[in-house]
């Protein structure tokens, strides 16, 4: 087995499962995304000290801040062209493109180009072919000529899901005499998540629809004030502002539809978790959701961001939700089967093992990699021979969820 060390912001419960895995978890203040140059400098200094102490064979950044810190270490010369550790970074969302603030996107593009030119050979890992193509088109293919690009789709791993938490007599009945329908969102208060749009959509939904929002800052007085401004005092009773939750599974199990209003995403882990839970999805029509909109059997894109229509979005959500609730068991079964074939941990794990052993740490892998027989329409089953490389590094963001985060699960 490899020696796996996971770095993150202060753990608030999301990494508790690692105690049983044999991996080490290290708290590193400053790995949560922030804009302060002083905080960035301090975080980079802490990371530099840990890398010097551990002398890893591989540094693998997963979070946005982790990628930025590696870029910084490259730009200041700590990770030069002839650095010994293999360097890999997963782009869970590109730092430029539609939805990003123009100035921030231009700065991010410049940083990427400089780091690609100055740094060591880098393994650039994207969640989709579309994200890879957009990255190459933006930074320039010539900048990536000496680096290696990979595509590794994301996955979710919520199992086991709790039983649906509903009364035996059926869904609760609203004061209008109709069953209560519950729409759920998972996302922190940030410009990217565009939560104000979700509140505007709720205002157009029928009175028996409720919205639950969980994520950092959603239970703050400032966001409650925003919700009151959009919905009014009476409408505020139709929204639950839950803040951070340690386990999102019970919330998903009690919901009828998942809503995402982000301006930009990679492959949104919250939507993948809702996919796994068997929920219909109403998603922003952005590049990061294109794959989900194509593959999910009960999914709708919201109106175009440039001409957003809360009324149209509300109609789409009602159509999705009522169709789902008409035969919930059958719909959930179909949705979960589709998720299992494409976005489950069992579908993802063989591919990440192959990436790790063949590309990221080839010197420690067996010289001959057995090519498994592929069953039609099935993922390959790969047996990995245990090896003993030096320390494996994974720079990662903190999480408030069970097992997963806006990033993907660490390599098994």
Coordinates of C-alpha atoms in Angstrom, one line a residue:
X1 CA 0.0 0.0 0.0
X2 CA 1.1 3.6 -0.6
X3 CA 1.6 5.9 2.3
X4 CA -1.2 8.4 1.7
X5 CA -1.3 11.8 3.5
X6 CA -4.3 14.1 3.0
X7 CA -3.9 17.8 3.7
X8 CA -7.0 20.0 4.4
X9 CA -8.3 23.0 6.2
X10 CA -9.3 22.2 9.8
X11 CA -11.4 19.1 9.8
X12 CA -15.0 19.5 11.0
X13 CA -16.0 15.9 10.6
X14 CA -15.8 15.3 6.9
X15 CA -12.6 13.3 7.1
X16 CA -13.5 11.1 10.1
X17 CA -13.9 8.1 7.9
X18 CA -10.1 8.2 7.1
X19 CA -9.3 6.9 10.6
X20 CA -10.2 3.4 9.3
X21 CA -8.3 3.7 6.1
X22 CA -4.7 3.8 7.3
X23 CA -4.2 7.2 5.7
X24 CA -2.9 10.2 7.6
X25 CA -4.8 13.4 7.8
X26 CA -3.0 16.7 8.5
X27 CA -4.8 20.0 9.2
X28 CA -3.2 22.9 7.3
X29 CA -4.7 26.3 8.1
X30 CA -5.2 28.3 4.9
X31 CA -6.4 25.6 2.5
X32 CA -9.9 27.0 2.3
X33 CA -10.3 29.2 -0.7
X34 CA -9.6 32.9 0.1
X35 CA -8.3 36.0 -1.8
X36 CA -5.9 37.5 0.7
X37 CA -2.3 37.6 -0.7
X38 CA -0.9 37.4 2.9
X39 CA -3.0 34.3 3.7
X40 CA -1.8 32.8 0.4
X41 CA 1.8 33.4 1.3
X42 CA 1.4 31.9 4.8
X43 CA -0.4 28.9 3.4
X44 CA 2.3 28.3 0.8
X45 CA 5.0 28.6 3.5
X46 CA 3.2 25.9 5.6
X47 CA 2.8 23.7 2.6
X48 CA 6.5 24.1 1.7
X49 CA 7.5 23.0 5.1
X50 CA 5.4 19.9 5.0
X51 CA 6.6 18.9 1.5
X52 CA 10.2 19.3 2.7
X53 CA 9.6 17.2 5.8
X54 CA 7.7 14.4 4.0
X55 CA 9.7 14.2 0.7
X56 CA 6.7 12.8 -1.2
X57 CA 6.9 10.8 -4.5
X58 CA 3.7 12.5 -5.7
X59 CA 2.0 15.8 -4.9
X60 CA -1.7 15.7 -6.0
X61 CA -3.8 18.8 -5.6
X62 CA -7.6 18.5 -5.7
X63 CA -9.0 21.7 -4.2
X64 CA -9.0 25.1 -5.9
X65 CA -6.8 26.5 -3.2
X66 CA -4.5 23.4 -3.4
X67 CA -4.0 24.0 -7.1
X68 CA -3.4 27.7 -6.6
X69 CA -0.8 27.0 -3.9
X70 CA 1.1 24.6 -6.2
X71 CA 1.0 27.2 -8.9
X72 CA 2.5 29.7 -6.4
X73 CA 5.3 27.2 -5.4
X74 CA 6.1 26.8 -9.1
X75 CA 6.2 30.6 -9.7
X76 CA 8.6 31.3 -6.7
X77 CA 10.9 28.5 -7.9
X78 CA 10.3 25.9 -5.2
X79 CA 9.0 23.4 -7.7
X80 CA 11.3 24.0 -10.7
X81 CA 11.6 22.2 -14.0
X82 CA 13.7 19.4 -12.5
X83 CA 11.8 18.9 -9.3
X84 CA 11.7 15.2 -8.2
X85 CA 8.2 14.7 -6.9
X86 CA 5.6 14.0 -9.6
X87 CA 3.1 16.9 -9.7
X88 CA -0.6 16.3 -10.5
X89 CA -3.6 18.6 -10.1
X90 CA -7.3 17.9 -10.7
X91 CA -9.3 20.8 -12.0
X92 CA -12.7 20.3 -10.4
X93 CA -13.6 23.6 -12.0
X94 CA -11.6 25.7 -14.4
X95 CA -10.5 29.1 -13.0
X96 CA -11.7 30.9 -16.1
X97 CA -14.6 30.6 -18.6
X98 CA -18.3 31.5 -18.7
X99 CA -19.6 32.9 -15.4
X100 CA -16.2 34.0 -14.0
X101 CA -15.5 37.6 -13.2
X102 CA -13.5 38.9 -16.2
X103 CA -10.6 40.3 -14.2
X104 CA -10.2 37.2 -12.0
X105 CA -10.4 35.0 -15.1
X106 CA -7.7 37.0 -16.9
X107 CA -5.4 36.8 -13.9
X108 CA -6.0 33.0 -13.5
X109 CA -5.2 32.4 -17.2
X110 CA -2.0 34.4 -16.8
X111 CA -1.0 32.4 -13.7
X112 CA -1.7 29.1 -15.5
X113 CA 0.4 30.0 -18.5
X114 CA 3.4 31.1 -16.4
X115 CA 3.3 28.0 -14.2
X116 CA 3.1 25.7 -17.3
X117 CA 6.1 27.4 -18.8
X118 CA 8.3 27.4 -15.6
X119 CA 7.3 24.4 -13.6
X120 CA 8.2 20.7 -13.8
X121 CA 6.2 18.2 -15.9
X122 CA 2.7 18.3 -14.7
X123 CA -0.2 15.9 -14.9
X124 CA -3.3 18.0 -15.6
X125 CA -6.5 16.1 -14.8
X126 CA -9.9 17.3 -16.0
X127 CA -13.4 16.0 -15.2
X128 CA -14.5 15.9 -18.8
X129 CA -13.3 16.1 -22.4
X130 CA -15.1 19.5 -22.7
X131 CA -13.2 20.9 -19.7
X132 CA -9.9 19.7 -21.2
X133 CA -10.7 21.2 -24.6
X134 CA -11.6 24.6 -23.0
X135 CA -8.4 24.7 -20.9
X136 CA -6.2 24.0 -23.9
X137 CA -8.0 26.5 -26.0
X138 CA -7.7 29.2 -23.3
X139 CA -4.0 28.7 -22.2
X140 CA -2.8 27.6 -25.7
X141 CA -2.0 24.0 -26.7
X142 CA 1.7 24.9 -27.0
X143 CA 1.9 25.7 -23.3
X144 CA 0.7 22.1 -22.5
X145 CA 3.0 20.4 -25.0
X146 CA 5.5 19.1 -22.5
X147 CA 2.8 18.2 -19.9
X148 CA 0.3 15.3 -19.7
X149 CA -3.4 15.9 -19.8
X150 CA -5.9 13.3 -18.5
X151 CA -9.7 13.0 -18.3
X152 CA -11.0 11.4 -15.1
X153 CA -14.8 11.9 -14.5
X154 CA -15.9 12.6 -11.0
X155 CA -17.9 10.2 -8.8
X156 CA -20.0 10.3 -5.6
X157 CA -20.1 7.8 -2.8
X158 CA -23.0 8.4 -0.3
X159 CA -23.8 4.8 0.4
X160 CA -25.6 3.6 2.5
X161 CA -28.5 6.0 1.9
X162 CA -31.1 6.1 4.7
X163 CA -34.6 5.1 4.1
X164 CA -36.9 7.8 2.8
X165 CA -38.1 9.8 5.7
X166 CA -41.8 10.1 5.0
X167 CA -44.9 9.4 7.0
X168 CA -46.6 6.1 6.3
X169 CA -49.7 8.0 5.1
X170 CA -47.7 9.8 2.4
X171 CA -46.3 13.2 1.9
X172 CA -47.4 16.1 4.2
X173 CA -50.3 18.2 3.0
X174 CA -49.9 21.9 2.7
X175 CA -52.6 24.5 3.7
X176 CA -53.6 24.5 0.1
X177 CA -54.6 20.9 0.3
X178 CA -51.8 19.7 -1.9
X179 CA -48.8 17.4 -1.1
X180 CA -45.8 19.4 0.1
X181 CA -42.9 19.1 -2.5
X182 CA -39.4 19.6 -1.2
X183 CA -36.6 21.1 -3.4
X184 CA -33.1 20.9 -2.0
X185 CA -29.9 22.8 -2.7
X186 CA -26.3 22.3 -1.4
X187 CA -24.0 25.2 -1.7
X188 CA -22.2 27.9 0.3
X189 CA -23.1 31.6 0.1
X190 CA -20.9 32.9 -2.7
X191 CA -21.2 34.7 -6.0
X192 CA -20.5 31.4 -7.9
X193 CA -23.5 29.6 -6.3
X194 CA -26.0 32.4 -7.4
X195 CA -28.4 31.6 -4.5
X196 CA -30.5 34.7 -5.1
X197 CA -31.6 33.2 -8.4
X198 CA -32.9 30.1 -6.4
X199 CA -34.9 32.4 -4.1
X200 CA -36.5 34.1 -7.1
X201 CA -37.5 30.7 -8.6
X202 CA -39.0 29.7 -5.2
X203 CA -41.1 32.9 -5.3
X204 CA -42.6 31.6 -8.6
X205 CA -43.2 28.0 -7.5
X206 CA -46.7 26.9 -6.2
X207 CA -47.4 27.5 -2.6
X208 CA -47.0 23.8 -1.7
X209 CA -43.3 23.9 -2.7
X210 CA -40.5 24.3 -0.1
X211 CA -36.8 25.0 -0.6
X212 CA -34.0 23.7 1.7
X213 CA -30.5 25.3 1.3
X214 CA -27.5 23.9 3.2
X215 CA -23.9 25.1 3.0
X216 CA -21.5 27.5 4.7
X217 CA -23.2 30.9 5.4
X218 CA -26.7 29.9 4.4
X219 CA -27.9 30.2 8.1
X220 CA -26.2 33.6 8.6
X221 CA -28.2 36.8 9.4
X222 CA -26.9 38.4 6.2
X223 CA -28.3 35.7 4.0
X224 CA -31.5 35.5 5.9
X225 CA -31.9 39.2 5.2
X226 CA -31.3 38.5 1.5
X227 CA -34.0 35.8 1.5
X228 CA -36.5 38.2 3.2
X229 CA -35.8 40.9 0.6
X230 CA -36.5 38.4 -2.2
X231 CA -39.4 36.4 -0.7
X232 CA -41.0 38.8 1.8
X233 CA -41.8 37.9 5.4
X234 CA -44.5 35.3 4.4
X235 CA -42.4 33.7 1.7
X236 CA -39.5 33.3 4.2
X237 CA -41.6 30.5 5.9
X238 CA -41.2 28.4 2.7
X239 CA -37.4 28.2 2.8
X240 CA -35.1 26.4 5.3
X241 CA -31.7 27.9 5.8
X242 CA -29.7 25.1 7.3
X243 CA -26.1 26.2 7.2
X244 CA -23.4 23.5 7.1
X245 CA -24.5 20.0 7.7
X246 CA -22.3 17.0 8.7
X247 CA -24.3 14.5 6.6
X248 CA -26.4 15.5 3.6
X249 CA -27.9 12.0 3.1
X250 CA -31.1 12.5 5.3
X251 CA -31.8 15.8 3.6
X252 CA -31.6 14.2 0.1
X253 CA -33.7 11.2 1.2
X254 CA -36.5 13.5 2.3
X255 CA -36.5 15.7 -0.9
X256 CA -38.3 15.5 -4.3
X257 CA -36.0 17.5 -6.5
X258 CA -32.4 19.0 -6.5
X259 CA -31.7 22.5 -7.7
X260 CA -28.4 24.0 -8.8
X261 CA -28.2 27.7 -9.9
X262 CA -24.4 28.1 -10.1
X263 CA -22.8 30.5 -12.6
X264 CA -20.0 28.0 -13.2
X265 CA -18.9 24.5 -11.9
X266 CA -16.7 21.6 -12.7
X267 CA -18.8 18.5 -12.4
X268 CA -20.9 19.6 -9.3
X269 CA -20.5 17.0 -6.6
X270 CA -23.8 18.1 -5.0
X271 CA -25.6 17.3 -8.2
X272 CA -23.8 13.9 -8.4
X273 CA -24.9 13.1 -4.8
X274 CA -28.5 14.0 -5.7
X275 CA -28.1 11.8 -8.8
X276 CA -27.0 8.9 -6.5
X277 CA -29.9 9.6 -4.2
X278 CA -32.3 9.1 -7.1
X279 CA -33.6 12.6 -7.4
X280 CA -34.5 14.6 -10.5
X281 CA -32.2 17.5 -11.2
X282 CA -32.9 21.1 -12.3
X283 CA -29.5 22.5 -13.2
X284 CA -28.0 25.7 -14.6
X285 CA -27.2 25.2 -18.3
X286 CA -23.4 25.7 -18.0
X287 CA -20.5 23.7 -19.4
X288 CA -19.9 21.9 -16.1
X289 CA -23.5 20.4 -16.1
X290 CA -23.6 19.4 -19.8
X291 CA -22.7 15.8 -19.1
X292 CA -25.3 15.4 -16.3
X293 CA -28.0 17.0 -18.4
X294 CA -27.2 14.4 -21.1
X295 CA -26.9 11.3 -19.0
X296 CA -29.5 11.8 -16.2
X297 CA -32.9 10.3 -17.2
X298 CA -35.0 13.0 -15.4
X299 CA -33.1 16.3 -15.6
X300 CA -33.8 19.8 -17.0
X301 CA -31.7 22.8 -17.7
X302 CA -32.7 26.1 -16.3
X303 CA -33.3 29.1 -18.6
X304 CA -30.2 30.8 -20.1
X305 CA -28.2 32.8 -17.6
X306 CA -28.2 35.8 -20.0
X307 CA -32.0 35.9 -20.0
X308 CA -33.0 34.0 -16.8
X309 CA -36.8 33.6 -16.4
X310 CA -37.8 32.5 -12.9
X311 CA -41.3 31.8 -14.2
X312 CA -40.0 29.4 -16.9
X313 CA -37.6 27.8 -14.4
X314 CA -40.5 27.2 -11.9
X315 CA -42.6 25.5 -14.6
X316 CA -39.7 23.2 -15.5
X317 CA -39.2 22.3 -11.8
X318 CA -42.9 21.6 -11.3
X319 CA -43.0 19.3 -14.4
X320 CA -39.9 17.4 -13.2
X321 CA -41.1 17.0 -9.6
X322 CA -44.7 16.0 -10.3
X323 CA -43.5 13.4 -12.9
X324 CA -41.1 12.0 -10.3
X325 CA -43.6 11.9 -7.5
X326 CA -46.2 10.2 -9.7
X327 CA -44.2 7.0 -9.5
X328 CA -41.3 7.7 -7.1
X329 CA -40.0 4.2 -6.7
X330 CA -39.8 3.5 -10.4
X331 CA -38.2 6.9 -11.1
X332 CA -35.6 6.5 -8.4
X333 CA -34.7 3.0 -9.5
X334 CA -34.1 4.2 -13.1
X335 CA -32.1 7.2 -11.9
X336 CA -29.9 5.2 -9.5
X337 CA -29.2 2.5 -12.2
X338 CA -28.0 5.2 -14.6
X339 CA -25.8 6.8 -11.8
X340 CA -24.3 3.4 -10.9
X341 CA -23.2 2.7 -14.4
X342 CA -21.4 6.0 -14.9
X343 CA -20.7 7.9 -11.7
X344 CA -20.4 5.4 -8.9
X345 CA -17.2 4.7 -6.9
X346 CA -17.0 1.2 -8.4
X347 CA -17.0 2.7 -11.9
X348 CA -14.5 5.4 -10.9
X349 CA -12.0 3.4 -8.8
X350 CA -10.4 1.2 -11.6
X351 CA -9.8 4.3 -13.7
X352 CA -8.1 6.2 -10.9
X353 CA -5.9 3.1 -10.0
X354 CA -4.9 2.9 -13.7
X355 CA -4.0 6.6 -13.7
X356 CA -2.1 6.4 -10.5
X357 CA 0.0 3.3 -11.3
X358 CA 0.5 3.7 -15.0
X359 CA 1.0 7.5 -15.3
X360 CA 1.5 9.2 -12.0
X361 CA 3.8 6.7 -10.3
X362 CA 5.1 4.5 -13.2
X363 CA 8.5 3.8 -11.5
X364 CA 6.8 2.0 -8.6
X365 CA 4.2 0.2 -10.6
X366 CA 4.7 -3.3 -12.2
X367 CA 6.4 -3.1 -15.6
X368 CA 3.7 -5.1 -17.3
X369 CA 0.2 -3.9 -16.6
X370 CA -2.3 -6.7 -17.1
X371 CA -5.0 -5.7 -19.6
X372 CA -8.3 -7.1 -18.2
X373 CA -10.9 -8.7 -20.4
X374 CA -13.7 -6.2 -21.0
X375 CA -17.2 -7.4 -20.7
X376 CA -19.6 -5.6 -23.1
X377 CA -21.1 -2.5 -21.5
X378 CA -19.2 -3.1 -18.3
X379 CA -16.2 -1.4 -16.7
X380 CA -12.9 -3.4 -16.5
X381 CA -12.1 -5.2 -13.3
X382 CA -8.5 -4.4 -12.5
X383 CA -6.4 -6.1 -9.8
X384 CA -3.6 -3.9 -8.5
X385 CA -0.4 -5.4 -7.1
X386 CA 0.4 -3.7 -3.9
X387 CA 3.6 -1.6 -4.1
X388 CA 5.5 0.6 -1.6
X389 CA 6.2 4.0 -3.0
X390 CA 7.3 6.9 -0.9
X391 CA 4.7 9.3 0.7
X392 CA 1.7 10.2 -1.6
X393 CA 0.4 13.7 -1.2
X394 CA -3.1 14.9 -1.7
X395 CA -3.8 18.6 -1.2
X396 CA -7.5 18.9 -0.5
X397 CA -10.1 21.3 0.7
X398 CA -12.2 20.7 3.8
X399 CA -15.6 19.2 3.7
X400 CA -18.8 19.1 5.7
X401 CA -20.3 16.1 4.0
X402 CA -20.2 12.4 4.5
X403 CA -17.3 11.0 2.5
X404 CA -17.3 13.4 -0.4
X405 CA -16.8 17.0 -1.2
X406 CA -16.9 19.3 -4.1
X407 CA -13.7 17.5 -5.0
X408 CA -13.6 13.8 -5.6
X409 CA -12.8 10.9 -3.3
X410 CA -9.1 10.3 -2.7
X411 CA -7.4 7.5 -4.6
X412 CA -8.2 4.1 -3.0

